[in-house]
């Protein structure tokens, strides 16, 4: 049989040695050659290439483990050749029967076999090729050895293939061969990476991608049989349009076939390693198989040489998969039982033990509950939430104790609220039943009550807390109950007073709490501090919570901490923490994505990035994400609605205001966001009285609940804006603005207040108020509000005939409005959105970047029309310093004066955070 060209890749030297040995035999110098190597290294292919040499009588035999016990089984195959059988018909009949000869005739039979072969070789050269001689029967080996001792001057070549291993299958046979002068060994090895690449290219084309070549070598290690199998799989995948080196049926069968050829001990080791999986350290595999060290090491060396198993690791997941699939159900259970017993006291992870527990089929009882629960916690710690939920479900099914079952259900629901908020709601009926039956611990009852409160079900939340027995003298129990009552009162302040419960922690009540419950209590305290008008304390409390958030943390706790920072008017800090908590996009859970998008919508709105605000808001309010927010969904909803209004998309705003929300949302703390959004919608559609009524309702609730801070809703300013139309009570508007200005607030809120106050003020005072508002907004990076102020200021300056400055401000306002996409504002400014460019010149951007920080600050103010004296007063420098900076700016930008300063200079992003802190 001729070898196909690909089968002899990188075997030129070995083939030349074999040909020289055969040529010598043809000339009367008998040769014995053993081709050794690991499984699937090309031994048979090399023998076939030698057997293709013309002029020889070729006698072939293939040995197998199953036929090793048959006397003269291998010899019988040689006598299948008609020319040999004709010369010794008696021997042919005897070997064909596979029965031993009469006692005492073995030696005579060997001699007759040798004489027959020598006589045949006298006429023609003879090549005896035996595959897998390590599986040959002993009687045939003795005959072959008898012949080998006598072929020195004969035209006979004996070529054997043998699996290389530390201890030969028949040590006497090997030792005798080594003593013969005519003997030589040709050792083969697996293909190298370069040789494997050549094999792949011959079959799949010279243009095969390097990634496919590299993956093929990783999956095969140069094992030819595995290589051919994977090549077939790749070819089949390409026929269906798939790319890459995807291992499939051919590779799996090639691996299993190679493994079986290594023998039962190797198969046993591979099966143990497959069941152990990632725990398959050599010492554990050996203990599981029960083999002695010497045997184990020898067989492992054989598997390693064949690239089938290296240090207990399979070359490809599909290799391990086919070994597991080849196990019977009983064998698999027994192996998992052995692995569980072996690993239980070996310090392995709980999830590993749990996997073996499942494999045993014993998934009920206390041991199973313990293992499954531990596995769930390990997965939870690593952020593998779906796996954690799965193990908690298994633990729940395995458990008979109702209290433990209830606790497991609470844990599963808590994890599921992070990875699949919509699906988590299915647990609520069971948990409410468990609460009424008194099966929930106090900590779990608090967790359930918080969930119900955020879901807009405050009555049931109160019922859960009321079902708990009195705390008695236990400080922790009392503190837990206070946490539950505080969270409920904070989310639904109309039901009780959160301040009284917050004061329970003032004297050190938090000391009794640990872990997530303590974090939630601190987050709630942060919100209360912000709503009490203590922003610095709110920031400090929130930071204590947010810096320790991880994959296991409750996302509602993170939400409350972020709300505290938002209500404290620290928008920059909100964005910082959102970006930090969001982490890698690929690793975000649905709850993470919802929080990231929701707070991103609000911060984008406060920056004037209206399109981004809408996009984030719609992501946060996706159909499977609203449960993450619960009643707090009004925050991203209000951001989305107001951003859509400013973009001029009133239909979209109306649609979002019509979206269903959890019950009791409007009566919760977060209902004020909804009222505010509806008020802004009415204001945009010209229904000023309705808008005013909604803003006043916001104010009434906020005052009644003692949460009247601008970071929640700047209701007085909005109400005053609604009163600007003719026929309304302007005096009430002025009173509201005066009241707001008497209250502490950060720069952005003050700027918004000053803008509306300017509309109520005489012209000279109006200009002063708007200029102060513009100065504040330069440091706050709110482009939309800055555009509004600059528009109002330009109009006011036109009224006092400062037309040149007015034109610059209105031009800047148009640019900002275009950047924001604020179509209604652009129309007010006398332009259509399509008429305004707004493209950023890259070269100009590089020139602006070359400015120093001081030069950028000065030129930004000059670009919006401020004089040198006004700039000097604002930046606390001298007028000559301003003049010097402007001279440098003109030179670097290539302009002749301030009238030619590009409008991009006023991009306040460079100045964000360098002045007053903004909310």
CSV table of N, CA and C in Angstrom, one decimal, residues 674-791:
chain,number,residue,atom,x,y,z
A,674,UNK,N,-41.3,62.4,38.9
A,674,UNK,CA,-42.3,62.3,37.9
A,674,UNK,C,-43.1,63.6,37.8
A,675,UNK,N,-43.5,64.2,38.9
A,675,UNK,CA,-44.2,65.4,38.9
A,675,UNK,C,-43.5,66.5,38.2
A,676,UNK,N,-42.1,66.6,38.5
A,676,UNK,CA,-41.3,67.6,37.8
A,676,UNK,C,-41.3,67.4,36.3
A,677,UNK,N,-41.1,66.1,35.9
A,677,UNK,CA,-41.1,65.9,34.4
A,677,UNK,C,-42.4,66.2,33.8
A,678,UNK,N,-43.5,65.9,34.4
A,678,UNK,CA,-44.8,66.3,33.8
A,678,UNK,C,-44.9,67.8,33.8
A,679,UNK,N,-44.4,68.5,34.8
A,679,UNK,CA,-44.5,69.9,34.8
A,679,UNK,C,-43.7,70.5,33.7
A,680,UNK,N,-42.5,70.0,33.4
A,680,UNK,CA,-41.7,70.5,32.3
A,680,UNK,C,-42.4,70.3,31.0
A,681,UNK,N,-43.1,69.1,30.9
A,681,UNK,CA,-43.8,68.8,29.7
A,681,UNK,C,-44.9,69.8,29.4
A,682,UNK,N,-45.7,70.1,30.5
A,682,UNK,CA,-46.8,71.1,30.4
A,682,UNK,C,-46.2,72.5,30.0
A,683,UNK,N,-45.1,72.8,30.6
A,683,UNK,CA,-44.5,74.1,30.3
A,683,UNK,C,-44.1,74.2,28.9
A,684,UNK,N,-43.5,73.1,28.3
A,684,UNK,CA,-43.1,73.1,26.9
A,684,UNK,C,-44.3,73.1,26.0
A,685,UNK,N,-45.4,72.7,26.4
A,685,UNK,CA,-46.6,72.6,25.5
A,685,UNK,C,-47.5,73.8,25.8
A,686,UNK,N,-47.1,74.8,26.6
A,686,UNK,CA,-47.8,76.0,26.8
A,686,UNK,C,-48.9,76.0,27.8
A,687,UNK,N,-49.0,74.9,28.6
A,687,UNK,CA,-49.9,74.8,29.7
A,687,UNK,C,-49.3,75.2,31.0
A,688,UNK,N,-49.1,76.5,31.2
A,688,UNK,CA,-48.4,77.1,32.2
A,688,UNK,C,-49.0,76.9,33.6
A,689,UNK,N,-50.3,77.0,33.7
A,689,UNK,CA,-51.0,76.9,34.9
A,689,UNK,C,-50.9,75.4,35.4
A,690,UNK,N,-51.1,74.5,34.5
A,690,UNK,CA,-50.9,73.1,34.9
A,690,UNK,C,-49.5,72.8,35.3
A,691,UNK,N,-48.6,73.4,34.7
A,691,UNK,CA,-47.2,73.2,35.1
A,691,UNK,C,-46.9,73.8,36.5
A,692,UNK,N,-47.5,75.0,36.7
A,692,UNK,CA,-47.3,75.6,38.0
A,692,UNK,C,-47.9,74.7,39.1
A,693,UNK,N,-49.1,74.2,38.8
A,693,UNK,CA,-49.7,73.4,39.8
A,693,UNK,C,-48.9,72.1,40.2
A,694,UNK,N,-48.3,71.5,39.2
A,694,UNK,CA,-47.4,70.3,39.4
A,694,UNK,C,-46.1,70.7,40.2
A,695,UNK,N,-45.5,71.8,39.8
A,695,UNK,CA,-44.3,72.3,40.6
A,695,UNK,C,-44.7,72.6,42.0
A,696,UNK,N,-45.8,73.2,42.2
A,696,UNK,CA,-46.2,73.5,43.6
A,696,UNK,C,-46.5,72.2,44.4
A,697,UNK,N,-47.1,71.2,43.7
A,697,UNK,CA,-47.3,69.9,44.3
A,697,UNK,C,-46.0,69.3,44.7
A,698,UNK,N,-45.0,69.4,43.9
A,698,UNK,CA,-43.6,68.9,44.3
A,698,UNK,C,-43.2,69.6,45.5
A,699,UNK,N,-43.4,70.9,45.6
A,699,UNK,CA,-42.9,71.7,46.7
A,699,UNK,C,-43.7,71.3,48.0
A,700,UNK,N,-45.0,71.1,47.9
A,700,UNK,CA,-45.8,70.7,49.0
A,700,UNK,C,-45.3,69.4,49.6
A,701,UNK,N,-45.1,68.4,48.7
A,701,UNK,CA,-44.6,67.1,49.2
A,701,UNK,C,-43.2,67.3,49.9
A,702,UNK,N,-42.3,68.0,49.2
A,702,UNK,CA,-40.9,68.1,49.7
A,702,UNK,C,-40.9,68.8,51.0
A,703,UNK,N,-41.7,69.8,51.2
A,703,UNK,CA,-41.8,70.5,52.5
A,703,UNK,C,-42.4,69.6,53.6
A,704,UNK,N,-43.5,68.9,53.2
A,704,UNK,CA,-44.1,68.1,54.2
A,704,UNK,C,-43.2,67.0,54.6
A,705,UNK,N,-42.4,66.4,53.7
A,705,UNK,CA,-41.5,65.3,54.0
A,705,UNK,C,-40.2,65.8,54.6
A,706,UNK,N,-40.0,67.2,54.6
A,706,UNK,CA,-38.7,67.8,55.1
A,706,UNK,C,-37.6,67.3,54.2
A,707,UNK,N,-37.8,67.3,52.9
A,707,UNK,CA,-36.7,67.0,51.9
A,707,UNK,C,-36.6,68.1,50.9
A,708,UNK,N,-36.7,69.4,51.4
A,708,UNK,CA,-36.8,70.5,50.5
A,708,UNK,C,-35.4,71.0,50.1
A,709,UNK,N,-34.7,70.3,49.2
A,709,UNK,CA,-33.3,70.6,48.8
A,709,UNK,C,-33.3,70.7,47.3
A,710,UNK,N,-32.5,71.6,46.8
A,710,UNK,CA,-32.5,71.8,45.3
A,710,UNK,C,-31.9,70.6,44.5
A,711,UNK,N,-31.1,69.8,45.2
A,711,UNK,CA,-30.6,68.6,44.5
A,711,UNK,C,-31.7,67.6,44.1
A,712,UNK,N,-32.8,67.6,44.8
A,712,UNK,CA,-33.9,66.7,44.5
A,712,UNK,C,-34.7,67.3,43.3
A,713,UNK,N,-35.4,68.5,43.6
A,713,UNK,CA,-36.0,69.2,42.5
A,713,UNK,C,-36.0,70.7,42.8
A,714,UNK,N,-35.6,71.5,41.9
A,714,UNK,CA,-35.5,72.9,42.1
A,714,UNK,C,-36.9,73.5,41.8
A,715,UNK,N,-37.9,73.1,42.6
A,715,UNK,CA,-39.3,73.4,42.3
A,715,UNK,C,-39.7,74.9,42.3
A,716,UNK,N,-39.1,75.7,43.2
A,716,UNK,CA,-39.4,77.1,43.3
A,716,UNK,C,-39.0,77.8,42.0
A,717,UNK,N,-37.9,77.5,41.4
A,717,UNK,CA,-37.4,78.1,40.2
A,717,UNK,C,-38.3,77.7,39.0
A,718,UNK,N,-38.7,76.4,39.0
A,718,UNK,CA,-39.6,76.0,37.9
A,718,UNK,C,-41.0,76.6,38.0
A,719,UNK,N,-41.5,76.7,39.3
A,719,UNK,CA,-42.8,77.3,39.5
A,719,UNK,C,-42.7,78.8,39.1
A,720,UNK,N,-41.6,79.5,39.4
A,720,UNK,CA,-41.5,80.9,39.0
A,720,UNK,C,-41.4,81.0,37.5
A,721,UNK,N,-40.8,80.1,36.8
A,721,UNK,CA,-40.7,80.2,35.4
A,721,UNK,C,-42.1,80.0,34.8
A,722,UNK,N,-42.9,79.2,35.4
A,722,UNK,CA,-44.3,79.0,34.9
A,722,UNK,C,-45.1,80.2,35.1
A,723,UNK,N,-44.7,81.1,36.0
A,723,UNK,CA,-45.5,82.3,36.3
A,723,UNK,C,-45.1,83.5,35.5
A,724,UNK,N,-44.2,83.3,34.5
A,724,UNK,CA,-43.6,84.4,33.7
A,724,UNK,C,-44.6,84.9,32.7
A,725,UNK,N,-45.6,84.1,32.4
A,725,UNK,CA,-46.6,84.4,31.3
A,725,UNK,C,-47.5,85.6,31.8
A,726,UNK,N,-48.0,86.4,30.9
A,726,UNK,CA,-48.9,87.5,31.3
A,726,UNK,C,-50.2,86.9,32.0
A,727,UNK,N,-50.7,87.7,33.0
A,727,UNK,CA,-51.9,87.3,33.7
A,727,UNK,C,-51.6,86.4,34.9
A,728,UNK,N,-50.4,86.2,35.2
A,728,UNK,CA,-50.0,85.3,36.3
A,728,UNK,C,-49.5,86.2,37.5
A,729,UNK,N,-49.4,85.6,38.6
A,729,UNK,CA,-49.0,86.3,39.8
A,729,UNK,C,-47.4,86.4,39.9
A,730,UNK,N,-46.9,87.5,39.3
A,730,UNK,CA,-45.5,87.7,39.2
A,730,UNK,C,-44.9,87.9,40.6
A,731,UNK,N,-45.7,88.5,41.5
A,731,UNK,CA,-45.2,88.7,42.8
A,731,UNK,C,-44.9,87.4,43.5
A,732,UNK,N,-45.7,86.4,43.2
A,732,UNK,CA,-45.5,85.0,43.8
A,732,UNK,C,-44.2,84.4,43.2
A,733,UNK,N,-44.0,84.7,41.9
A,733,UNK,CA,-42.8,84.2,41.3
A,733,UNK,C,-41.5,84.8,42.0
A,734,UNK,N,-41.6,86.1,42.2
A,734,UNK,CA,-40.4,86.8,42.9
A,734,UNK,C,-40.2,86.3,44.3
A,735,UNK,N,-41.4,86.0,45.0
A,735,UNK,CA,-41.2,85.5,46.3
A,735,UNK,C,-40.6,84.1,46.3
A,736,UNK,N,-41.0,83.3,45.4
A,736,UNK,CA,-40.4,82.0,45.3
A,736,UNK,C,-38.9,82.0,45.0
A,737,UNK,N,-38.5,82.9,44.1
A,737,UNK,CA,-37.1,83.1,43.8
A,737,UNK,C,-36.3,83.6,44.9
A,738,UNK,N,-36.8,84.6,45.6
A,738,UNK,CA,-36.1,85.1,46.8
A,738,UNK,C,-36.0,84.1,47.9
A,739,UNK,N,-37.0,83.3,48.1
A,739,UNK,CA,-36.9,82.2,49.0
A,739,UNK,C,-35.8,81.2,48.6
A,740,UNK,N,-35.8,80.9,47.3
A,740,UNK,CA,-34.7,79.9,46.9
A,740,UNK,C,-33.3,80.5,47.0
A,741,UNK,N,-33.1,81.8,46.7
A,741,UNK,CA,-31.8,82.3,46.8
A,741,UNK,C,-31.3,82.5,48.2
A,742,UNK,N,-32.3,82.4,49.2
A,742,UNK,CA,-31.9,82.5,50.6
A,742,UNK,C,-31.4,81.1,51.2
A,743,UNK,N,-31.6,80.1,50.3
A,743,UNK,CA,-31.2,78.7,50.8
A,743,UNK,C,-29.8,78.3,50.2
A,744,UNK,N,-29.1,77.5,51.0
A,744,UNK,CA,-27.8,77.0,50.4
A,744,UNK,C,-28.0,76.1,49.2
A,745,UNK,N,-27.1,76.4,48.2
A,745,UNK,CA,-27.2,75.5,47.0
A,745,UNK,C,-25.8,75.7,46.3
A,746,UNK,N,-25.6,74.8,45.4
A,746,UNK,CA,-24.3,74.8,44.7
A,746,UNK,C,-24.4,75.6,43.4
A,747,UNK,N,-23.3,75.7,42.7
A,747,UNK,CA,-23.2,76.7,41.6
A,747,UNK,C,-24.3,76.5,40.5
A,748,UNK,N,-24.5,75.2,40.1
A,748,UNK,CA,-25.5,75.0,39.0
A,748,UNK,C,-26.9,75.5,39.4
A,749,UNK,N,-27.3,75.1,40.6
A,749,UNK,CA,-28.7,75.5,41.0
A,749,UNK,C,-28.8,77.0,41.1
A,750,UNK,N,-27.7,77.6,41.6
A,750,UNK,CA,-27.7,79.1,41.7
A,750,UNK,C,-27.8,79.7,40.3
A,751,UNK,N,-27.1,79.2,39.4
A,751,UNK,CA,-27.1,79.7,38.0
A,751,UNK,C,-28.5,79.6,37.4
A,752,UNK,N,-29.2,78.5,37.6
A,752,UNK,CA,-30.5,78.3,37.1
A,752,UNK,C,-31.5,79.2,37.8
A,753,UNK,N,-31.3,79.5,39.0
A,753,UNK,CA,-32.1,80.4,39.8
A,753,UNK,C,-31.9,81.8,39.3
A,754,UNK,N,-30.7,82.2,39.1
A,754,UNK,CA,-30.4,83.6,38.6
A,754,UNK,C,-30.9,83.8,37.2
A,755,UNK,N,-30.9,82.8,36.3
A,755,UNK,CA,-31.5,83.0,35.0
A,755,UNK,C,-32.9,83.3,35.0
A,756,UNK,N,-33.7,82.6,35.9
A,756,UNK,CA,-35.1,82.9,35.9
A,756,UNK,C,-35.4,84.2,36.7
A,757,UNK,N,-34.6,84.5,37.7
A,757,UNK,CA,-34.7,85.8,38.4
A,757,UNK,C,-34.5,87.0,37.4
A,758,UNK,N,-33.5,86.8,36.5
A,758,UNK,CA,-33.2,87.8,35.5
A,758,UNK,C,-34.4,88.2,34.7
A,759,UNK,N,-35.3,87.2,34.4
A,759,UNK,CA,-36.5,87.4,33.6
A,759,UNK,C,-37.5,88.3,34.3
A,760,UNK,N,-37.4,88.3,35.7
A,760,UNK,CA,-38.3,89.1,36.5
A,760,UNK,C,-37.7,90.5,36.7
A,761,UNK,N,-36.5,90.8,36.4
A,761,UNK,CA,-35.7,91.9,36.8
A,761,UNK,C,-35.7,93.0,35.8
A,762,UNK,N,-35.5,94.3,36.2
A,762,UNK,CA,-35.2,95.4,35.2
A,762,UNK,C,-34.0,95.1,34.4
A,763,UNK,N,-33.9,95.8,33.3
A,763,UNK,CA,-32.8,95.5,32.3
A,763,UNK,C,-31.4,95.6,32.9
A,764,UNK,N,-31.0,96.6,33.5
A,764,UNK,CA,-29.6,96.6,34.1
A,764,UNK,C,-29.3,95.5,35.0
A,765,UNK,N,-30.3,95.2,35.9
A,765,UNK,CA,-30.1,94.2,36.9
A,765,UNK,C,-30.1,92.8,36.2
A,766,UNK,N,-30.9,92.7,35.1
A,766,UNK,CA,-31.0,91.5,34.4
A,766,UNK,C,-29.7,91.1,33.8
A,767,UNK,N,-29.0,92.1,33.2
A,767,UNK,CA,-27.7,91.8,32.6
A,767,UNK,C,-26.7,91.3,33.7
A,768,UNK,N,-26.7,91.9,34.8
A,768,UNK,CA,-25.8,91.5,35.9
A,768,UNK,C,-26.1,90.1,36.3
A,769,UNK,N,-27.4,89.8,36.5
A,769,UNK,CA,-27.7,88.5,36.9
A,769,UNK,C,-27.3,87.4,35.9
A,770,UNK,N,-27.6,87.7,34.6
A,770,UNK,CA,-27.2,86.7,33.6
A,770,UNK,C,-25.7,86.6,33.5
A,771,UNK,N,-25.0,87.7,33.6
A,771,UNK,CA,-23.5,87.5,33.6
A,771,UNK,C,-23.0,86.7,34.7
A,772,UNK,N,-23.6,86.8,35.9
A,772,UNK,CA,-23.2,86.0,37.0
A,772,UNK,C,-23.5,84.5,36.8
A,773,UNK,N,-24.7,84.3,36.2
A,773,UNK,CA,-25.1,82.9,35.9
A,773,UNK,C,-24.2,82.3,34.8
A,774,UNK,N,-23.8,83.1,33.8
A,774,UNK,CA,-22.9,82.6,32.8
A,774,UNK,C,-21.6,82.2,33.4
A,775,UNK,N,-21.0,83.1,34.3
A,775,UNK,CA,-19.8,82.8,35.0
A,775,UNK,C,-19.9,81.4,35.8
A,776,UNK,N,-21.0,81.2,36.4
A,776,UNK,CA,-21.1,80.0,37.2
A,776,UNK,C,-21.2,78.8,36.3
A,777,UNK,N,-21.9,78.9,35.2
A,777,UNK,CA,-22.1,77.8,34.3
A,777,UNK,C,-20.9,77.4,33.5
A,778,UNK,N,-20.0,78.4,33.3
A,778,UNK,CA,-18.7,78.1,32.7
A,778,UNK,C,-18.0,77.0,33.5
A,779,UNK,N,-18.1,77.0,34.8
A,779,UNK,CA,-17.4,76.1,35.6
A,779,UNK,C,-18.2,74.8,35.8
A,780,UNK,N,-19.5,74.8,35.3
A,780,UNK,CA,-20.3,73.6,35.5
A,780,UNK,C,-20.5,72.7,34.3
A,781,UNK,N,-20.0,73.2,33.1
A,781,UNK,CA,-20.0,72.3,31.9
A,781,UNK,C,-21.4,71.9,31.5
A,782,UNK,N,-22.5,72.7,31.8
A,782,UNK,CA,-23.8,72.5,31.3
A,782,UNK,C,-24.1,73.3,30.1
A,783,UNK,N,-23.8,72.7,28.9
A,783,UNK,CA,-23.9,73.5,27.7
A,783,UNK,C,-25.3,74.0,27.4
A,784,UNK,N,-26.3,73.2,27.7
A,784,UNK,CA,-27.7,73.7,27.4
A,784,UNK,C,-28.0,74.9,28.2
A,785,UNK,N,-27.8,74.8,29.5
A,785,UNK,CA,-28.2,75.9,30.4
A,785,UNK,C,-27.3,77.2,30.0
A,786,UNK,N,-26.1,76.9,29.7
A,786,UNK,CA,-25.2,78.0,29.3
A,786,UNK,C,-25.7,78.7,28.0
A,787,UNK,N,-26.2,77.9,27.1
A,787,UNK,CA,-26.8,78.4,25.8
A,787,UNK,C,-28.0,79.2,26.1
A,788,UNK,N,-28.9,78.8,27.1
A,788,UNK,CA,-30.0,79.6,27.4
A,788,UNK,C,-29.6,80.9,28.0
A,789,UNK,N,-28.6,80.9,28.9
A,789,UNK,CA,-28.2,82.1,29.6
A,789,UNK,C,-27.6,83.1,28.6
A,790,UNK,N,-26.7,82.6,27.7
A,790,UNK,CA,-26.1,83.4,26.7
A,790,UNK,C,-27.1,84.0,25.7
A,791,UNK,N,-28.2,83.2,25.4
A,791,UNK,CA,-29.2,83.7,24.5
A,791,UNK,C,-30.0,84.8,25.2
